[in-house]
Each structure stands twice: as C-alpha cells, then as structure tokens.
Amino acid sequence: MREGETPVSKGTFITFEGGEGSGKTTLIGGLADRLQQAGYDVVTTREPGGSPIAESIRAVILERNHTAMDGRTEALLYAAARRQHLVEVVLPALARGAIVLCDRFIDSSLAYQGYARGLGMDEVWEINRFAVEGCMPAMTLYLDLEPEAGLARIRADAGREVNRLDLEGLAFHRKVRDGYREVARRYPERIVTLDAMQAPDDLLREAWLHLAAKLNETK
Ligand SMILES: Nc1ncnc2c1ncn2[C@@H]1O[C@H](COP(=O)(O)OP(=O)(O)O)[C@@H](O)[C@H]1O
Ligand SMILES: [Mg+2]
C-alpha cells in the first residue's frame, strides 16, 4: 500500500494518534494554545466532531450494547464517519488556510481494525483510501504508551465517559499498540513517535519542536 498525495490546500493538516489515555486531547489543547498565541488560525477536532452525520455514525460504533458489531461493519462505519468529517470540517478549514489538529485519523483504523481486530492493514487501508481521496496529514504525532499506563490514567479520571473500546481487555490494547508501531514503521516520513510517558510539559515541548519545524517546511 502506498500513501496518496495530499491535495493542494493552503492549510496544514496534523493528526494525533495513540491508545486510550495516551494524552492526545491534552497535547492538542496545549499545541492549539501555542499556535493561537503565535497568531495562527487553528482548528481542533476529533473525527466525528462538528458533523451531525458523522457523530450519528460514531454513536452507532461506540454504543455499549452493540456487542454483536461485526469487524468489517465497524471498519466501514469508521471510514464513513471519517469521510463525512473530512468533507464537512477538515477540508473547509484547510481551504481557508487553517492549521487543523485532528484527534485520530486513518492510522487509528489501521491499528484498531486492521491490526488488533485482525482485518488486515492492507484491507483497511483500501476502504480508507476510498474515504479520504488522497487527503493525508502533513504530519502525524503518535503518542506511544504502555496500555496499562493509559488505562490507569483513564480510570483515575472520574469525569470521563467510558466507551465500548475502553472496556476491551488489556490483550486488545496491547495489540493496538503493536499495530500503531507497525504503522509508524511503514510511514516513517509522516509519523513521528513520541514517548507519551513524559510529563505533559515535556511532551508538549517536544511536540512543539516537530510542529514548528513542519510549519516552517510547508510555508
Ligand atoms: N503526559 C501525561 N502524563 C500523565 N498524565 C497525562 C499526560 N497527558 C494526559 N494525562 C492525563 O491522562 C488522562 C488522559 O489524557 P487524555 O489527553 O484525555 O488522553 P487521550 O485523549 O489520548 O485519551 C487525563 O486525565 C490527562 O489529564
Ligand atoms: Mg481524547
């Protein structure tokens, strides 16, 4: 499988990947603050975010009672939600020149559905290729963390909503991590692996260096 060309657009598309509790939401918030202070137009989003159609699709996927969900059905629904969010939220923001920080994108499907659920990364890549039509991130920051540590962070966070994937066993989350590492090996030119055990401030500093370098390069 090969990655597509990013279509011509004025903005910069950055995605964030990693297991549950790896610190994606926290890091995106920190980077968005810094970007705004530096005067950039920045849009933060998570995949179904801001698109009612994509939110509805995601609700079907994450519904706790849907234990009979077939693996390929799940993969197709994720690809459908991704497509709708891309069209409604990401592409318009990029067209006006914004920096889009997106919490999860295509690599989540490769790691969760392709690798951990065993559908095959190449197969999942194919349906997602159809969904994203060549619109790939300029850079992906992957937060690498032992699943035990991520799940412990989630459990300590009393206010957090627990979804169907959070309730999967540790063995599944270990496979997800192995899947992410395989994806990072396949796309070294796009994916930057960060040690997510670092304290939030240290992680933010390291991520900022990569982001600033990417913005200089694409200017
Ligand atoms: N680098 C970090 N070190 C320790 N705890 C963190 C770190 N980053 C985030 N956290 C905490 O871990 C929990 C999960 O973080 P979050 O950003 O929501 O992760 P994710 O979005 O990847 O699931 C939150 O309670 C958050 O405050
Ligand atoms: Mg999050």
Tab-separated table of C-alpha atoms and ligand atoms in Angstrom:
chain	number	residue	atom	x	y	z
A	1	MET	CA	0.000	0.000	0.000
A	2	ARG	CA	1.174	3.488	-0.825
A	3	GLU	CA	0.117	6.789	0.622
A	4	GLY	CA	-1.719	9.223	-1.622
A	5	GLU	CA	-0.699	12.748	-2.468
A	6	THR	CA	-2.021	15.484	-0.250
A	7	PRO	CA	-4.168	17.708	-2.456
A	8	VAL	CA	-3.293	21.345	-2.876
A	9	SER	CA	-4.686	23.394	0.000
A	10	LYS	CA	-3.454	26.399	1.920
A	11	GLY	CA	-3.691	24.978	5.447
A	12	THR	CA	-1.779	22.258	7.282
A	13	PHE	CA	-3.363	19.002	8.394
A	14	ILE	CA	-1.843	17.415	11.526
A	15	THR	CA	-3.206	14.253	13.174
A	16	PHE	CA	-2.681	12.722	16.634
A	17	GLU	CA	-2.695	9.027	17.339
A	18	GLY	CA	-2.246	6.700	20.303
A	19	GLY	CA	-4.158	4.417	22.642
A	20	GLU	CA	-6.817	5.449	25.133
A	21	GLY	CA	-5.324	7.728	27.786
A	22	SER	CA	-2.080	8.345	25.895
A	23	GLY	CA	-2.587	12.119	26.167
A	24	LYS	CA	-3.867	13.125	22.725
A	25	THR	CA	-6.566	15.515	23.916
A	26	THR	CA	-4.235	17.111	26.459
A	27	LEU	CA	-1.463	17.597	23.901
A	28	ILE	CA	-3.781	19.006	21.231
A	29	GLY	CA	-5.047	21.588	23.741
A	30	GLY	CA	-1.508	22.669	24.594
A	31	LEU	CA	-0.424	22.930	20.974
A	32	ALA	CA	-3.572	24.837	19.996
A	33	ASP	CA	-2.878	27.410	22.728
A	34	ARG	CA	0.664	27.912	21.485
A	35	LEU	CA	-0.434	28.196	17.869
A	36	GLN	CA	-3.099	30.733	18.722
A	37	GLN	CA	-0.586	32.772	20.719
A	38	ALA	CA	1.676	32.720	17.653
A	39	GLY	CA	-1.193	34.151	15.591
A	40	TYR	CA	-2.218	31.067	13.619
A	41	ASP	CA	-5.776	30.196	12.632
A	42	VAL	CA	-6.154	26.804	14.353
A	43	VAL	CA	-8.999	24.295	14.320
A	44	THR	CA	-9.034	21.399	16.781
A	45	THR	CA	-11.319	18.476	16.063
A	46	ARG	CA	-11.856	14.808	16.693
A	47	GLU	CA	-13.085	12.653	13.923
A	48	PRO	CA	-16.863	12.913	14.097
A	49	GLY	CA	-16.604	16.380	15.608
A	50	GLY	CA	-18.947	19.097	14.443
A	51	SER	CA	-20.600	16.930	11.823
A	52	PRO	CA	-24.010	15.643	12.942
A	53	ILE	CA	-23.944	12.875	10.331
A	54	ALA	CA	-20.507	11.660	11.402
A	55	GLU	CA	-21.495	11.963	15.101
A	56	SER	CA	-24.505	9.714	14.439
A	57	ILE	CA	-22.302	7.123	12.741
A	58	ARG	CA	-19.857	7.212	15.643
A	59	ALA	CA	-22.667	6.765	18.165
A	60	VAL	CA	-23.601	3.517	16.428
A	61	ILE	CA	-19.988	2.300	16.586
A	62	LEU	CA	-19.419	3.130	20.255
A	63	GLU	CA	-22.826	2.094	21.630
A	64	ARG	CA	-22.054	-0.241	24.546
A	65	ASN	CA	-24.953	-2.579	23.727
A	66	HIS	CA	-23.678	-3.238	20.206
A	67	THR	CA	-21.613	-6.248	21.231
A	68	ALA	CA	-22.617	-8.076	18.011
A	69	MET	CA	-20.882	-5.445	15.837
A	70	ASP	CA	-19.060	-7.227	13.006
A	71	GLY	CA	-15.443	-6.202	12.469
A	72	ARG	CA	-15.879	-5.212	8.828
A	73	THR	CA	-19.051	-3.303	9.648
A	74	GLU	CA	-17.091	-1.381	12.275
A	75	ALA	CA	-14.280	-0.608	9.827
A	76	LEU	CA	-16.726	0.610	7.162
A	77	LEU	CA	-18.564	2.804	9.675
A	78	TYR	CA	-15.306	4.400	10.812
A	79	ALA	CA	-14.352	5.071	7.205
A	80	ALA	CA	-17.798	6.577	6.546
A	81	ALA	CA	-17.601	8.851	9.598
A	82	ARG	CA	-14.073	9.869	8.587
A	83	ARG	CA	-15.216	10.806	5.104
A	84	GLN	CA	-18.097	12.946	6.333
A	85	HIS	CA	-15.960	14.759	8.915
A	86	LEU	CA	-13.246	15.357	6.333
A	87	VAL	CA	-15.687	16.927	3.892
A	88	GLU	CA	-17.655	18.976	6.416
A	89	VAL	CA	-14.943	20.071	8.854
A	90	VAL	CA	-11.351	19.443	7.774
A	91	LEU	CA	-11.345	20.409	4.095
A	92	PRO	CA	-13.171	23.745	4.563
A	93	ALA	CA	-10.730	24.710	7.344
A	94	LEU	CA	-7.711	23.756	5.218
A	95	ALA	CA	-9.129	25.673	2.264
A	96	ARG	CA	-9.198	28.882	4.274
A	97	GLY	CA	-5.610	28.286	5.432
A	98	ALA	CA	-6.111	26.973	8.982
A	99	ILE	CA	-3.926	24.520	10.857
A	100	VAL	CA	-6.156	21.548	11.628
A	101	LEU	CA	-5.232	19.444	14.682
A	102	CYS	CA	-7.244	16.239	14.456
A	103	ASP	CA	-7.612	13.708	17.283
A	104	ARG	CA	-7.363	10.325	15.479
A	105	PHE	CA	-7.489	9.685	11.736
A	106	ILE	CA	-6.678	6.872	9.309
A	107	ASP	CA	-3.919	5.291	11.459
A	108	SER	CA	-6.476	4.519	14.186
A	109	SER	CA	-8.311	2.320	11.721
A	110	LEU	CA	-5.096	0.627	10.624
A	111	ALA	CA	-4.110	-0.100	14.248
A	112	TYR	CA	-7.542	-0.958	15.719
A	113	GLN	CA	-9.436	-2.576	12.856
A	114	GLY	CA	-6.583	-3.610	10.592
A	115	TYR	CA	-4.180	-4.982	13.175
A	116	ALA	CA	-5.895	-5.505	16.553
A	117	ARG	CA	-9.186	-6.843	15.126
A	118	GLY	CA	-7.229	-8.784	12.515
A	119	LEU	CA	-8.958	-7.460	9.383
A	120	GLY	CA	-5.580	-6.762	7.786
A	121	MET	CA	-3.896	-3.390	7.432
A	122	ASP	CA	-3.902	-3.538	3.639
A	123	GLU	CA	-7.649	-4.248	3.502
A	124	VAL	CA	-8.472	-1.443	5.932
A	125	TRP	CA	-6.148	0.858	4.042
A	126	GLU	CA	-8.126	0.209	0.851
A	127	ILE	CA	-11.510	1.281	2.222
A	128	ASN	CA	-9.912	4.319	3.852
A	129	ARG	CA	-8.147	5.273	0.647
A	130	PHE	CA	-11.598	5.480	-0.922
A	131	ALA	CA	-12.806	7.551	2.041
A	132	VAL	CA	-10.009	10.155	2.194
A	133	GLU	CA	-9.360	10.504	-1.539
A	134	GLY	CA	-5.678	11.325	-1.080
A	135	CYS	CA	-6.135	13.851	1.718
A	136	MET	CA	-3.433	12.643	4.107
A	137	PRO	CA	-1.931	14.530	7.071
A	138	ALA	CA	1.274	16.517	6.552
A	139	MET	CA	2.428	15.035	9.865
A	140	THR	CA	1.110	12.570	12.443
A	141	LEU	CA	2.230	12.640	16.076
A	142	TYR	CA	1.927	9.166	17.580
A	143	LEU	CA	1.857	9.052	21.387
A	144	ASP	CA	3.433	5.741	22.296
A	145	LEU	CA	2.499	4.418	25.743
A	146	GLU	CA	2.181	1.112	27.613
A	147	PRO	CA	-1.549	0.352	27.541
A	148	GLU	CA	-1.512	-0.301	31.295
A	149	ALA	CA	-0.434	3.292	31.891
A	150	GLY	CA	-3.061	4.715	29.538
A	151	LEU	CA	-5.880	2.692	31.072
A	152	ALA	CA	-4.761	3.657	34.594
A	153	ARG	CA	-4.927	7.340	33.605
A	154	ILE	CA	-8.458	6.858	32.284
A	155	ARG	CA	-9.616	5.072	35.422
A	156	ALA	CA	-8.197	7.900	37.555
A	157	ASP	CA	-10.183	10.432	35.518
A	158	ALA	CA	-13.630	10.193	37.168
A	159	GLY	CA	-15.319	12.675	34.841
A	160	ARG	CA	-14.504	10.765	31.684
A	161	GLU	CA	-17.157	8.985	29.653
A	162	VAL	CA	-16.290	5.310	29.151
A	163	ASN	CA	-16.954	3.886	25.674
A	164	ARG	CA	-17.050	0.392	24.222
A	165	LEU	CA	-13.368	0.380	23.251
A	166	ASP	CA	-12.203	1.490	26.709
A	167	LEU	CA	-13.856	-1.675	28.052
A	168	GLU	CA	-11.838	-4.045	25.852
A	169	GLY	CA	-9.324	-6.267	27.625
A	170	LEU	CA	-5.668	-5.476	28.067
A	171	ALA	CA	-4.710	-8.003	25.364
A	172	PHE	CA	-6.653	-5.958	22.805
A	173	HIS	CA	-4.966	-2.704	23.830
A	174	ARG	CA	-1.555	-4.411	23.601
A	175	LYS	CA	-2.386	-5.418	20.033
A	176	VAL	CA	-3.432	-1.852	19.270
A	177	ARG	CA	-0.047	-0.646	20.427
A	178	ASP	CA	1.747	-3.247	18.302
A	179	GLY	CA	-0.421	-2.132	15.383
A	180	TYR	CA	0.499	1.516	15.851
A	181	ARG	CA	4.178	0.634	15.990
A	182	GLU	CA	3.838	-1.281	12.729
A	183	VAL	CA	2.052	1.678	11.101
A	184	ALA	CA	4.813	4.032	12.334
A	185	ARG	CA	7.413	1.707	10.782
A	186	ARG	CA	5.569	1.750	7.454
A	187	TYR	CA	5.305	5.543	7.228
A	188	PRO	CA	8.433	6.978	8.849
A	189	GLU	CA	8.336	10.087	6.653
A	190	ARG	CA	4.913	11.095	8.010
A	191	ILE	CA	4.641	9.630	11.519
A	192	VAL	CA	6.675	10.956	14.465
A	193	THR	CA	6.701	8.672	17.509
A	194	LEU	CA	6.720	10.468	20.878
A	195	ASP	CA	7.314	8.867	24.283
A	196	ALA	CA	3.971	9.534	25.999
A	197	MET	CA	5.298	8.565	29.452
A	198	GLN	CA	6.874	12.013	29.606
A	199	ALA	CA	5.323	14.679	31.800
A	200	PRO	CA	2.744	16.772	29.914
A	201	ASP	CA	5.019	19.837	29.708
A	202	ASP	CA	7.933	17.829	28.316
A	203	LEU	CA	5.691	16.127	25.777
A	204	LEU	CA	4.268	19.484	24.711
A	205	ARG	CA	7.757	20.943	24.267
A	206	GLU	CA	8.923	18.021	22.120
A	207	ALA	CA	5.731	18.025	20.024
A	208	TRP	CA	6.007	21.781	19.519
A	209	LEU	CA	9.518	21.409	18.061
A	210	HIS	CA	8.231	18.919	15.480
A	211	LEU	CA	5.200	21.034	14.667
A	212	ALA	CA	7.169	24.268	14.308
A	213	ALA	CA	9.658	22.517	12.011
A	214	LYS	CA	6.814	21.155	9.859
A	215	LEU	CA	5.151	24.569	9.601
A	216	ASN	CA	8.445	26.154	8.503
A	217	GLU	CA	8.933	23.426	5.917
A	218	THR	CA	5.437	23.770	4.405
A	219	LYS	CA	5.431	27.596	4.425
B	1	LIG	N1	1.830	13.253	29.678
B	1	LIG	C1	0.923	12.892	30.628
B	1	LIG	N2	1.334	12.342	31.784
B	1	LIG	C2	0.427	11.965	32.740
B	1	LIG	N3	-0.903	12.104	32.617
B	1	LIG	C3	-1.372	12.649	31.489
B	1	LIG	C4	-0.491	13.069	30.429
B	1	LIG	N4	-1.232	13.565	29.424
B	1	LIG	C5	-2.521	13.460	29.830
B	1	LIG	N5	-2.611	12.932	31.072
B	1	LIG	C6	-3.853	12.629	31.820
B	1	LIG	O1	-4.278	11.343	31.391
B	1	LIG	C7	-5.673	11.314	31.153
B	1	LIG	C8	-5.921	11.004	29.685
B	1	LIG	O2	-5.409	12.060	28.885
B	1	LIG	P1	-6.092	12.455	27.504
B	1	LIG	O3	-5.378	13.658	26.992
B	1	LIG	O4	-7.567	12.557	27.686
B	1	LIG	O5	-5.740	11.166	26.621
B	1	LIG	P2	-6.409	10.645	25.275
B	1	LIG	O6	-7.089	11.817	24.645
B	1	LIG	O7	-5.261	10.144	24.455
B	1	LIG	O8	-7.319	9.531	25.661
B	1	LIG	C9	-6.206	12.689	31.570
B	1	LIG	O9	-6.683	12.593	32.902
B	1	LIG	C10	-4.982	13.587	31.490
B	1	LIG	O10	-5.054	14.645	32.417
B	2	MG	MG	-9.012	12.110	23.986
